[in-house]
Amino acid sequence: MRAGVLVFPGSNGDRDLAVAFRAAGFDVKMVWHKDSSLPDNLDIVGIPGGFSYGDYLRCGAIAAQSPICRAVADHAGRGGYVLGVCNGFQVLTETGLLPGALLRNSGLKYVCRTVGLQVATAASAFTENYSAGDTVEIPIAHHDGNYFADDDTLARLHGEDRVAFTYLDNPNGSVQDIAGILSENRRVLGMMPHPERAADPVLGGTDGKAMFHALAGTFATA
Amino acid sequence: MLKTGVLDPQGEAVRHALGAMGFDGVNGVRQGKVIELDLDDSVSEEDVTRMCEQLLANTVIESYSVEMG
């Protein structure tokens, strides 16, 4: 099993994401943003949290135009898996791989704390080790996590069971409490909370671990 | 500019601050962004529109207008 984790100038969750993938049994390659192709035979690409390109213009906007993101779009287009966390979620919406956008938090403050999430669907390789309705504790750390999508997009997301996680106590104004969404083929997940920061007891929680193990299970049997 | 219907919490904070300073009658504040481009003569308004669509604006949430001067 091979995972690639992108590294942009300003990424700060890249090594955490790599540790969580490795702990679940993945061989992890770090992939520099200037590379124009991904390493061969990757099962999944992780787009980490942080402040790619200093959040200039809009969070994730410059990263979305980087050479490696074209390769990630091709990978996703071929049915490849992608996990975007926090800034990675912002990058995925800016590339158009996921619908909607992440706006400034409604309270205008950077919010950094562990929050309760509800698993909205277990029907994905990311969430199949949870049950729909489960409550998990996962940290958030963002200034621009206020998910927005128009009514048609929201209706489609719900109709296709593509909302992956919702906040129990909305910390940022996200429409319909949405914390994470899946692509149409359910192989791209973007979420603001950080499962990799809740994947080892030493970090204060392990509720995120099930995601990395679920992915490992998918690729081990593939 | 953020599109109509997209909540602008920063604009709302500015509106509150103006009210607190005693400026009455400000019913709404929408905050946007100005991006100045220094262009060669060969660059057309159409080119700039493409730049807006592909990078400078996120049309999911923002509207934009181009002024050539």
CSV table of C-alpha atoms in Angstrom, one decimal:
chain,number,residue,atom,x,y,z
A,1,MET,CA,0.0,0.0,0.0
A,2,ARG,CA,1.4,3.3,-1.0
A,3,ALA,CA,0.3,6.8,0.0
A,4,GLY,CA,1.7,10.1,-1.3
A,5,VAL,CA,1.6,13.2,0.9
A,6,LEU,CA,1.9,16.5,-0.9
A,7,VAL,CA,4.2,19.2,0.6
A,8,PHE,CA,3.6,22.8,-0.3
A,9,PRO,CA,5.5,25.8,1.0
A,10,GLY,CA,3.5,26.5,4.2
A,11,SER,CA,2.2,23.0,4.7
A,12,ASN,CA,2.4,22.0,8.4
A,13,GLY,CA,0.2,18.9,8.6
A,14,ASP,CA,2.2,16.9,6.1
A,15,ARG,CA,4.3,14.9,8.5
A,16,ASP,CA,1.4,14.2,10.8
A,17,LEU,CA,-0.5,12.9,7.9
A,18,ALA,CA,2.5,10.7,6.9
A,19,VAL,CA,2.8,9.3,10.4
A,20,ALA,CA,-0.9,8.4,10.5
A,21,PHE,CA,-0.7,6.6,7.1
A,22,ARG,CA,2.5,4.8,8.1
A,23,ALA,CA,0.9,3.7,11.4
A,24,ALA,CA,-1.9,2.1,9.4
A,25,GLY,CA,0.7,0.2,7.3
A,26,PHE,CA,1.2,2.4,4.3
A,27,ASP,CA,4.5,3.0,2.6
A,28,VAL,CA,4.5,6.9,2.4
A,29,LYS,CA,6.2,9.1,-0.2
A,30,MET,CA,6.4,12.8,0.4
A,31,VAL,CA,5.7,14.7,-2.9
A,32,TRP,CA,7.0,18.2,-3.5
A,33,HIS,CA,4.6,20.7,-5.0
A,34,LYS,CA,6.9,21.5,-8.0
A,35,ASP,CA,6.8,17.9,-9.1
A,36,SER,CA,4.6,17.5,-12.2
A,37,SER,CA,3.9,13.8,-11.6
A,38,LEU,CA,3.0,11.6,-8.7
A,39,PRO,CA,5.2,8.6,-7.7
A,40,ASP,CA,4.0,5.4,-9.5
A,41,ASN,CA,1.4,3.1,-8.1
A,42,LEU,CA,0.0,5.3,-5.3
A,43,ASP,CA,-3.2,4.0,-3.8
A,44,ILE,CA,-4.0,7.4,-2.2
A,45,VAL,CA,-2.8,11.0,-2.2
A,46,GLY,CA,-3.0,13.0,1.0
A,47,ILE,CA,-3.3,16.8,0.8
A,48,PRO,CA,-2.3,18.1,4.2
A,49,GLY,CA,-3.3,20.9,6.4
A,50,GLY,CA,-1.3,24.1,6.8
A,51,PHE,CA,-1.1,27.4,4.9
A,52,SER,CA,0.0,26.6,1.4
A,53,TYR,CA,1.6,29.6,-0.2
A,54,GLY,CA,0.8,31.6,2.9
A,55,ASP,CA,-3.0,31.5,2.0
A,56,TYR,CA,-2.3,34.3,-0.5
A,57,LEU,CA,-5.2,35.3,-2.7
A,58,ARG,CA,-7.6,32.7,-1.1
A,59,CYS,CA,-6.8,29.6,1.0
A,60,GLY,CA,-5.7,26.8,-1.4
A,61,ALA,CA,-6.1,28.9,-4.6
A,62,ILE,CA,-2.4,29.0,-5.5
A,63,ALA,CA,-1.8,25.4,-4.5
A,64,ALA,CA,-4.7,24.4,-6.8
A,65,GLN,CA,-2.8,25.8,-9.7
A,66,SER,CA,0.6,24.1,-8.8
A,67,PRO,CA,2.1,21.4,-11.1
A,68,ILE,CA,1.4,18.6,-8.6
A,69,CYS,CA,-2.3,19.5,-8.4
A,70,ARG,CA,-2.7,18.9,-12.1
A,71,ALA,CA,-1.3,15.4,-11.5
A,72,VAL,CA,-3.6,14.9,-8.5
A,73,ALA,CA,-6.6,15.9,-10.7
A,74,ASP,CA,-5.5,13.3,-13.3
A,75,HIS,CA,-5.1,10.7,-10.5
A,76,ALA,CA,-8.7,11.5,-9.2
A,77,GLY,CA,-9.9,11.4,-12.8
A,78,ARG,CA,-8.6,7.9,-13.2
A,79,GLY,CA,-10.6,6.9,-10.1
A,80,GLY,CA,-7.7,7.4,-7.6
A,81,TYR,CA,-8.3,8.1,-3.9
A,82,VAL,CA,-7.5,11.5,-2.4
A,83,LEU,CA,-7.8,12.7,1.2
A,84,GLY,CA,-7.7,16.4,1.8
A,85,VAL,CA,-7.6,17.7,5.3
A,86,CYS,CA,-8.1,21.3,6.4
A,87,ASN,CA,-6.0,23.3,3.9
A,88,GLY,CA,-6.2,20.1,1.8
A,89,PHE,CA,-10.0,20.4,1.7
A,90,GLN,CA,-9.6,24.1,0.6
A,91,VAL,CA,-7.3,22.9,-2.2
A,92,LEU,CA,-9.8,20.3,-3.3
A,93,THR,CA,-12.6,22.9,-3.6
A,94,GLU,CA,-10.3,25.3,-5.4
A,95,THR,CA,-9.4,22.6,-7.9
A,96,GLY,CA,-13.0,21.8,-8.4
A,97,LEU,CA,-12.5,18.2,-7.4
A,98,LEU,CA,-15.1,18.9,-4.7
A,99,PRO,CA,-18.0,21.3,-4.9
A,100,GLY,CA,-18.5,24.4,-2.7
A,101,ALA,CA,-16.0,26.7,-1.0
A,102,LEU,CA,-14.6,27.4,2.5
A,103,LEU,CA,-15.2,30.9,3.7
A,104,ARG,CA,-13.9,32.8,6.7
A,105,ASN,CA,-15.3,31.4,10.0
A,106,SER,CA,-18.5,33.2,10.9
A,107,GLY,CA,-17.1,34.2,14.3
A,108,LEU,CA,-14.0,35.7,12.4
A,109,LYS,CA,-11.7,33.9,14.8
A,110,TYR,CA,-9.2,31.1,14.2
A,111,VAL,CA,-10.6,28.1,16.1
A,112,CYS,CA,-8.3,25.5,17.4
A,113,ARG,CA,-9.9,22.8,19.6
A,114,THR,CA,-11.3,19.3,19.6
A,115,VAL,CA,-14.9,19.1,18.4
A,116,GLY,CA,-17.5,16.5,18.2
A,117,LEU,CA,-18.5,15.2,14.8
A,118,GLN,CA,-21.2,12.9,13.6
A,119,VAL,CA,-20.4,10.4,11.0
A,120,ALA,CA,-23.0,11.1,8.3
A,121,THR,CA,-22.2,8.1,6.1
A,122,ALA,CA,-20.3,4.9,6.5
A,123,ALA,CA,-20.5,4.2,2.8
A,124,SER,CA,-17.0,5.1,1.7
A,125,ALA,CA,-13.5,3.7,1.9
A,126,PHE,CA,-12.7,6.5,4.4
A,127,THR,CA,-15.6,6.0,6.8
A,128,GLU,CA,-16.6,2.3,6.5
A,129,ASN,CA,-15.0,1.5,9.9
A,130,TYR,CA,-17.5,3.9,11.5
A,131,SER,CA,-21.3,3.5,11.6
A,132,ALA,CA,-23.5,6.3,10.3
A,133,GLY,CA,-24.6,8.3,13.4
A,134,ASP,CA,-21.4,7.6,15.4
A,135,THR,CA,-20.0,10.5,17.3
A,136,VAL,CA,-16.2,11.1,17.1
A,137,GLU,CA,-13.9,13.6,18.7
A,138,ILE,CA,-11.5,15.2,16.2
A,139,PRO,CA,-9.4,18.4,16.4
A,140,ILE,CA,-10.0,21.4,14.2
A,141,ALA,CA,-7.6,24.3,13.6
A,142,HIS,CA,-8.7,26.8,11.0
A,143,HIS,CA,-9.7,30.3,10.2
A,144,ASP,CA,-11.5,29.6,6.9
A,145,GLY,CA,-13.6,26.5,7.5
A,146,ASN,CA,-17.0,27.9,6.9
A,147,TYR,CA,-18.3,25.5,4.2
A,148,PHE,CA,-20.6,27.1,1.6
A,149,ALA,CA,-22.4,25.6,-1.3
A,150,ASP,CA,-25.5,26.7,-3.2
A,151,ASP,CA,-28.9,25.0,-2.6
A,152,ASP,CA,-28.7,22.8,-5.7
A,153,THR,CA,-25.2,21.6,-4.7
A,154,LEU,CA,-26.4,20.9,-1.1
A,155,ALA,CA,-29.4,19.0,-2.4
A,156,ARG,CA,-27.2,16.9,-4.6
A,157,LEU,CA,-24.7,16.2,-1.8
A,158,HIS,CA,-27.5,15.0,0.5
A,159,GLY,CA,-29.3,13.1,-2.3
A,160,GLU,CA,-26.2,11.2,-3.1
A,161,ASP,CA,-25.2,10.6,0.5
A,162,ARG,CA,-22.0,12.5,0.1
A,163,VAL,CA,-21.9,14.4,3.4
A,164,ALA,CA,-19.3,12.5,5.3
A,165,PHE,CA,-19.2,14.3,8.6
A,166,THR,CA,-21.2,17.0,10.3
A,167,TYR,CA,-20.4,19.2,13.4
A,168,LEU,CA,-22.4,18.5,16.5
A,169,ASP,CA,-21.8,22.1,17.7
A,170,ASN,CA,-21.0,24.1,14.6
A,171,PRO,CA,-17.8,26.0,15.3
A,172,ASN,CA,-17.5,28.1,12.0
A,173,GLY,CA,-20.9,28.7,10.4
A,174,SER,CA,-20.7,25.9,7.9
A,175,VAL,CA,-23.9,25.5,6.0
A,176,GLN,CA,-25.9,22.6,7.4
A,177,ASP,CA,-23.1,21.9,9.9
A,178,ILE,CA,-21.1,20.2,7.1
A,179,ALA,CA,-17.5,19.3,8.1
A,180,GLY,CA,-16.5,17.0,5.3
A,181,ILE,CA,-17.8,15.8,1.9
A,182,LEU,CA,-17.2,13.1,-0.7
A,183,SER,CA,-16.8,13.3,-4.4
A,184,GLU,CA,-19.4,11.7,-6.7
A,185,ASN,CA,-17.4,8.5,-7.0
A,186,ARG,CA,-16.8,8.6,-3.2
A,187,ARG,CA,-13.0,8.3,-3.6
A,188,VAL,CA,-12.2,11.9,-2.8
A,189,LEU,CA,-12.8,13.1,0.8
A,190,GLY,CA,-12.3,16.7,1.9
A,191,MET,CA,-12.8,17.6,5.6
A,192,MET,CA,-11.8,20.5,7.8
A,193,PRO,CA,-11.2,18.4,11.0
A,194,HIS,CA,-7.8,16.6,11.3
A,195,PRO,CA,-8.2,12.8,11.7
A,196,GLU,CA,-4.4,12.5,11.7
A,197,ARG,CA,-4.2,14.5,14.9
A,198,ALA,CA,-6.5,12.0,16.6
A,199,ALA,CA,-4.7,8.8,15.5
A,200,ASP,CA,-2.5,8.0,18.4
A,201,PRO,CA,-3.2,8.0,22.2
A,202,VAL,CA,-0.3,10.3,22.8
A,203,LEU,CA,-2.1,13.0,20.8
A,204,GLY,CA,-5.1,12.8,23.2
A,205,GLY,CA,-7.5,10.9,21.0
A,206,THR,CA,-7.7,8.0,18.6
A,207,ASP,CA,-11.1,8.5,16.9
A,208,GLY,CA,-9.3,9.4,13.6
A,209,LYS,CA,-7.4,6.2,13.5
A,210,ALA,CA,-10.3,4.2,12.1
A,211,MET,CA,-10.2,6.2,8.9
A,212,PHE,CA,-6.6,5.3,8.1
A,213,HIS,CA,-7.2,1.6,9.0
A,214,ALA,CA,-10.4,1.6,6.8
A,215,LEU,CA,-8.3,2.8,3.9
A,216,ALA,CA,-5.6,0.3,4.6
A,217,GLY,CA,-8.2,-2.5,4.6
A,218,THR,CA,-9.5,-1.3,1.2
A,219,PHE,CA,-6.1,-1.4,-0.4
A,220,ALA,CA,-4.9,-4.5,1.3
A,221,THR,CA,-7.8,-6.5,-0.3
A,222,ALA,CA,-7.7,-4.6,-3.6
B,1,MET,CA,-16.9,40.7,-4.2
B,2,LEU,CA,-18.7,37.9,-2.4
B,3,LYS,CA,-21.9,37.1,-4.2
B,4,THR,CA,-25.3,38.1,-2.9
B,5,GLY,CA,-26.5,35.4,-0.6
B,6,VAL,CA,-23.0,34.5,0.6
B,7,LEU,CA,-22.7,35.7,4.2
B,8,ASP,CA,-19.8,38.2,4.7
B,9,PRO,CA,-18.9,38.0,8.4
B,10,GLN,CA,-16.0,40.5,7.9
B,11,GLY,CA,-18.3,43.0,6.3
B,12,GLU,CA,-20.8,42.5,9.1
B,13,ALA,CA,-18.0,43.2,11.7
B,14,VAL,CA,-17.1,46.4,9.8
B,15,ARG,CA,-20.8,47.5,9.8
B,16,HIS,CA,-21.0,47.0,13.6
B,17,ALA,CA,-17.8,48.9,14.1
B,18,LEU,CA,-19.1,51.9,12.0
B,19,GLY,CA,-22.3,51.9,14.1
B,20,ALA,CA,-20.3,51.8,17.3
B,21,MET,CA,-18.3,54.8,16.1
B,22,GLY,CA,-21.5,56.8,15.6
B,23,PHE,CA,-21.9,56.5,11.8
B,24,ASP,CA,-25.6,55.9,11.5
B,25,GLY,CA,-27.5,54.7,8.5
B,26,VAL,CA,-25.1,52.1,7.3
B,27,ASN,CA,-27.4,49.2,6.4
B,28,GLY,CA,-24.9,46.8,5.1
B,29,VAL,CA,-21.2,46.4,4.3
B,30,ARG,CA,-19.8,44.0,1.8
B,31,GLN,CA,-16.0,43.6,1.7
B,32,GLY,CA,-14.2,42.8,-1.5
B,33,LYS,CA,-10.8,42.8,-3.1
B,34,VAL,CA,-9.1,44.9,-5.7
B,35,ILE,CA,-6.3,43.3,-7.8
B,36,GLU,CA,-4.3,45.6,-10.0
B,37,LEU,CA,-2.5,44.1,-13.0
B,38,ASP,CA,0.3,45.8,-14.9
B,39,LEU,CA,-0.3,44.5,-18.4
B,40,ASP,CA,1.4,44.6,-21.8
B,41,ASP,CA,-0.6,46.2,-24.5
B,42,SER,CA,-1.0,42.8,-26.1
B,43,VAL,CA,-3.1,41.5,-23.2
B,44,SER,CA,-6.8,41.8,-23.9
B,45,GLU,CA,-9.8,42.2,-21.6
B,46,GLU,CA,-10.8,38.7,-22.7
B,47,ASP,CA,-7.4,37.4,-21.4
B,48,VAL,CA,-8.0,39.2,-18.0
B,49,THR,CA,-11.5,37.6,-17.8
B,50,ARG,CA,-9.9,34.2,-18.3
B,51,MET,CA,-7.5,35.1,-15.4
B,52,CYS,CA,-10.4,36.0,-13.2
B,53,GLU,CA,-12.3,32.8,-14.1
B,54,GLN,CA,-9.3,30.5,-13.6
B,55,LEU,CA,-7.5,32.0,-10.6
B,56,LEU,CA,-8.2,35.6,-9.5
B,57,ALA,CA,-11.8,34.9,-8.4
B,58,ASN,CA,-13.5,31.8,-7.0
B,59,THR,CA,-16.8,32.1,-8.9
B,60,VAL,CA,-18.5,29.6,-6.5
B,61,ILE,CA,-18.6,32.4,-4.0
B,62,GLU,CA,-17.3,35.6,-5.7
B,63,SER,CA,-18.4,37.9,-8.5
B,64,TYR,CA,-15.8,40.1,-10.3
B,65,SER,CA,-15.7,42.9,-12.7
B,66,VAL,CA,-12.8,44.0,-15.0
B,67,GLU,CA,-11.9,47.6,-15.6
B,68,MET,CA,-9.2,48.4,-18.2
B,69,GLY,CA,-7.6,51.8,-17.7
